[in-house]
Amino acid sequence: MPGSTATRGHIQLKNETVYRMENFNVSRGFPLPPGAVREAREVSIREENGKEVPSAGKVLQRRPDGSIEWVLVDFVTTLEAEEKKSVYLELKPTEGAEPPNPVRVEETDEAIKLSNGLAALALPKRGGSLLARWTIHGRELVGPYDKVELETLDMGGKIYRASLSSGPKARRVSVEHANPIRATVLVEGTHTARDGSTFLDFALRFTLATGCADVQIDHTFYCREAAEGVISVRAIRLVIPTRMSPDAKKVVRQSHTGQEYRPRSVSIAENAELVSSSVDNLDQYTQNFKPYQEGILFLRNLASFHEQLGQYPYHMRPDFKGTFRPMWKVGTLRQIFPYVGWQSPQLSLVFSMQRWDKLHPKSINLDENVMTVSFWPEWAAPLQIVQGVSKTHTMWITGEPRALEIDEVMRHGLRWEISGLDPVAISIDPAWSVRCEALEVNHMLRYQPQKYPFLENLIEAFPAAGNPDRFTYYRLAGSGMLNFGDIGGESGFTNNEDDVQVLFPLVEYLRTGNVYCFDAAQETAKHYMEVDFCEFSSNPRQHGSLIAHTQNHYEGMTYPSHQWSEGLLAYYYLTGDERAKKVVQRVGDNMIYWTEHLLDGITLDGREAGMPLVNLAAAYTLTRDKKYLAAAQTIIDNFHRRWFNELGQLKYPYPQWAHTEGGAHHKNIEGYGDWSSFVGMYRIWEHTRDEELKTLLVNILKEAMRLERFQVNDARTMDFLAAWIYLRLTGDIAFLDRIQPVIPMLLRRGGHPTRRLHFLKELDDRGMIDEKLVGSRGGVI
């Protein structure tokens, strides 16, 4: 959509639930036009009639000219059941519209306090309980004598507590994000035993938003242990003693009861343990557990449901020995909906955890007045991790000063999650993204499903063309805590191969406005920046790297060509998640280490030398630190320029290292992954505008873009992004005529997901796309 005239960003919201969403907090990153805005307060959210919506902005990224490229906007709105609603991002200064129950942050030497008039928390800065006070609607949930504790257990049963974190690893409490719409306090430290030994680091984020009593708690564990190899963990749990009455009822919705398997509300007086697992009999979990199976959420004690089992036909009873749909025996009559109420006349609580069933195993135990949230339960097989692994879980707790029945519990629970998705879909008008030049969508094929129905089907972002699940709520199969968010199974995982699972769905979200693209990328990005990211390693070549795909995600090794950070940079722009920002920078730092100490491991071939350039460019985009450009120049000089100057075209020794063993067979830069050298040099040139680099790249492309170089019809070698780069650098329009014979390959198979849209736009602009040539499936041969 060249020359888009969109004057404001149209944001469409859709309430996916059948409940009214009152004072719903939206937090999303939005692009801004070049040169338009320099301060976040110059942007506002408004309704169709121009009325301002309460909002607050935060700069995520500036352009070299100082204007804001991406801004994180928090705003609050109300949506009726299943309502579609439009609001607009406008380049008008905010007038400071007051939100309902604004969030306030107060910091003293002793604690940081969050409050909004409906809920209040005090987080002490020194040892002891993680929470000094928590009130909901004026009712005290946690008081000064209640010890909220985070614990880890090693395989010997030794307990390490967050409350004992001291010395160099003492607890740190800070404000991570704060405005009247939303505020987050970060608590960090190391679990410590009474003898002073430590085991795993932790982070807890407490978030309070305007207009409601909901408290979001994000828990992250980090494995920064000195020992290399597999580290076994018996359990990780958060223990919250409360002021709830010991006789408070547990209110759940049973998914299946009776011969018709209908749902019903159940009130439980006794202690209750809610679990997610892929194993039915938890007492035999370690013997029966199989990796990669889907989990189900259920009540551990069937007797609490008081089922009349004698009224069921034999094939529906839990003790049935047949094989009819055996996986459903995990939950069967015990399966529940993903929220629980804790009910008393004076105060009722509602609890839920994000993707609860998919991130199994989990356990929520409500006993007397104590809630124990086990992120990894003691009854499960040991959690096995290595240096650098981290994982975040999100949970919510809210309440009202009265007894809540199950429908009211469900109303609260659906504010947080519905069917594994966010309850409110947020879509950005593609025309605004084009005007703002967001993630280069202005250079990509405009979304025209009416004009190109077959082509748009072929180049579908995620899941791929031919997958019937792509337009449904079933995005990623639930397959375990460390597996969810990756693609694969027992045969292995992709670990975001070629940035396909993160970057491209986010690009498609901006190009098309299709929300399901964001939904998928959100989960894959979380997995990639935690499980697959080596946050810490005693081996510097691994430290701060992204691990190559392997069966257990994190046990593989690091090498330069198998790291992709552009998608995580896009995720940071769209969410403001600081963890993604840190990964992009850390990967850039890891590439610098390789350049300074292991350069021979980079200057092997076009793939190993190319991807570091892409990642270094991403780190420079984010930080403007010239050390990343210096490292990129070292790679270019020692590989691309070296071989081009010696041979007059870009060839390199193949097999690798051949030139060191008396004679070399040189391979043209045209094979698997070589595209990254073209793209990497172009990304560096975008920042430097170095004429010598441009000349080098153009000369390389002249040879590589010959007709015969477009070899196998394979998405990994058929590189049309390189063809677009050549067009952009040279303006040689006749080039399109020269490679006309290979264009049908692109239309038949779709090419590589992240490297085809630029060239397709060039074809569309010139009327060169023939829908009759479009194939029926995309992908890699």
PDB file of C-alpha atoms in Angstrom, residues 102 104 133 185 247 265 308 419 497 522 680 766:
ATOM      1  CA  PRO A 102      -5.941   4.955  38.892  1.00  0.00           C
ATOM      2  CA  ARG A 104      -0.536   4.585  42.448  1.00  0.00           C
ATOM      3  CA  ARG A 133       0.168  -6.792  53.032  1.00  0.00           C
ATOM      4  CA  VAL A 185       6.800  -4.258  40.695  1.00  0.00           C
ATOM      5  CA  ASP A 247     -14.129 -23.330  56.122  1.00  0.00           C
ATOM      6  CA  SER A 265     -21.088 -26.422  39.405  1.00  0.00           C
ATOM      7  CA  GLN A 308     -22.945 -41.985  41.565  1.00  0.00           C
ATOM      8  CA  SER A 419      -9.793 -21.214  25.184  1.00  0.00           C
ATOM      9  CA  GLU A 497      13.911 -22.587  12.564  1.00  0.00           C
ATOM     10  CA  GLN A 522       3.137 -14.764  21.298  1.00  0.00           C
ATOM     11  CA  GLY A 680      22.883  -9.585   6.708  1.00  0.00           C
ATOM     12  CA  ARG A 766       3.776  -4.469 -12.137  1.00  0.00           C
TER      13      ARG A 766
END
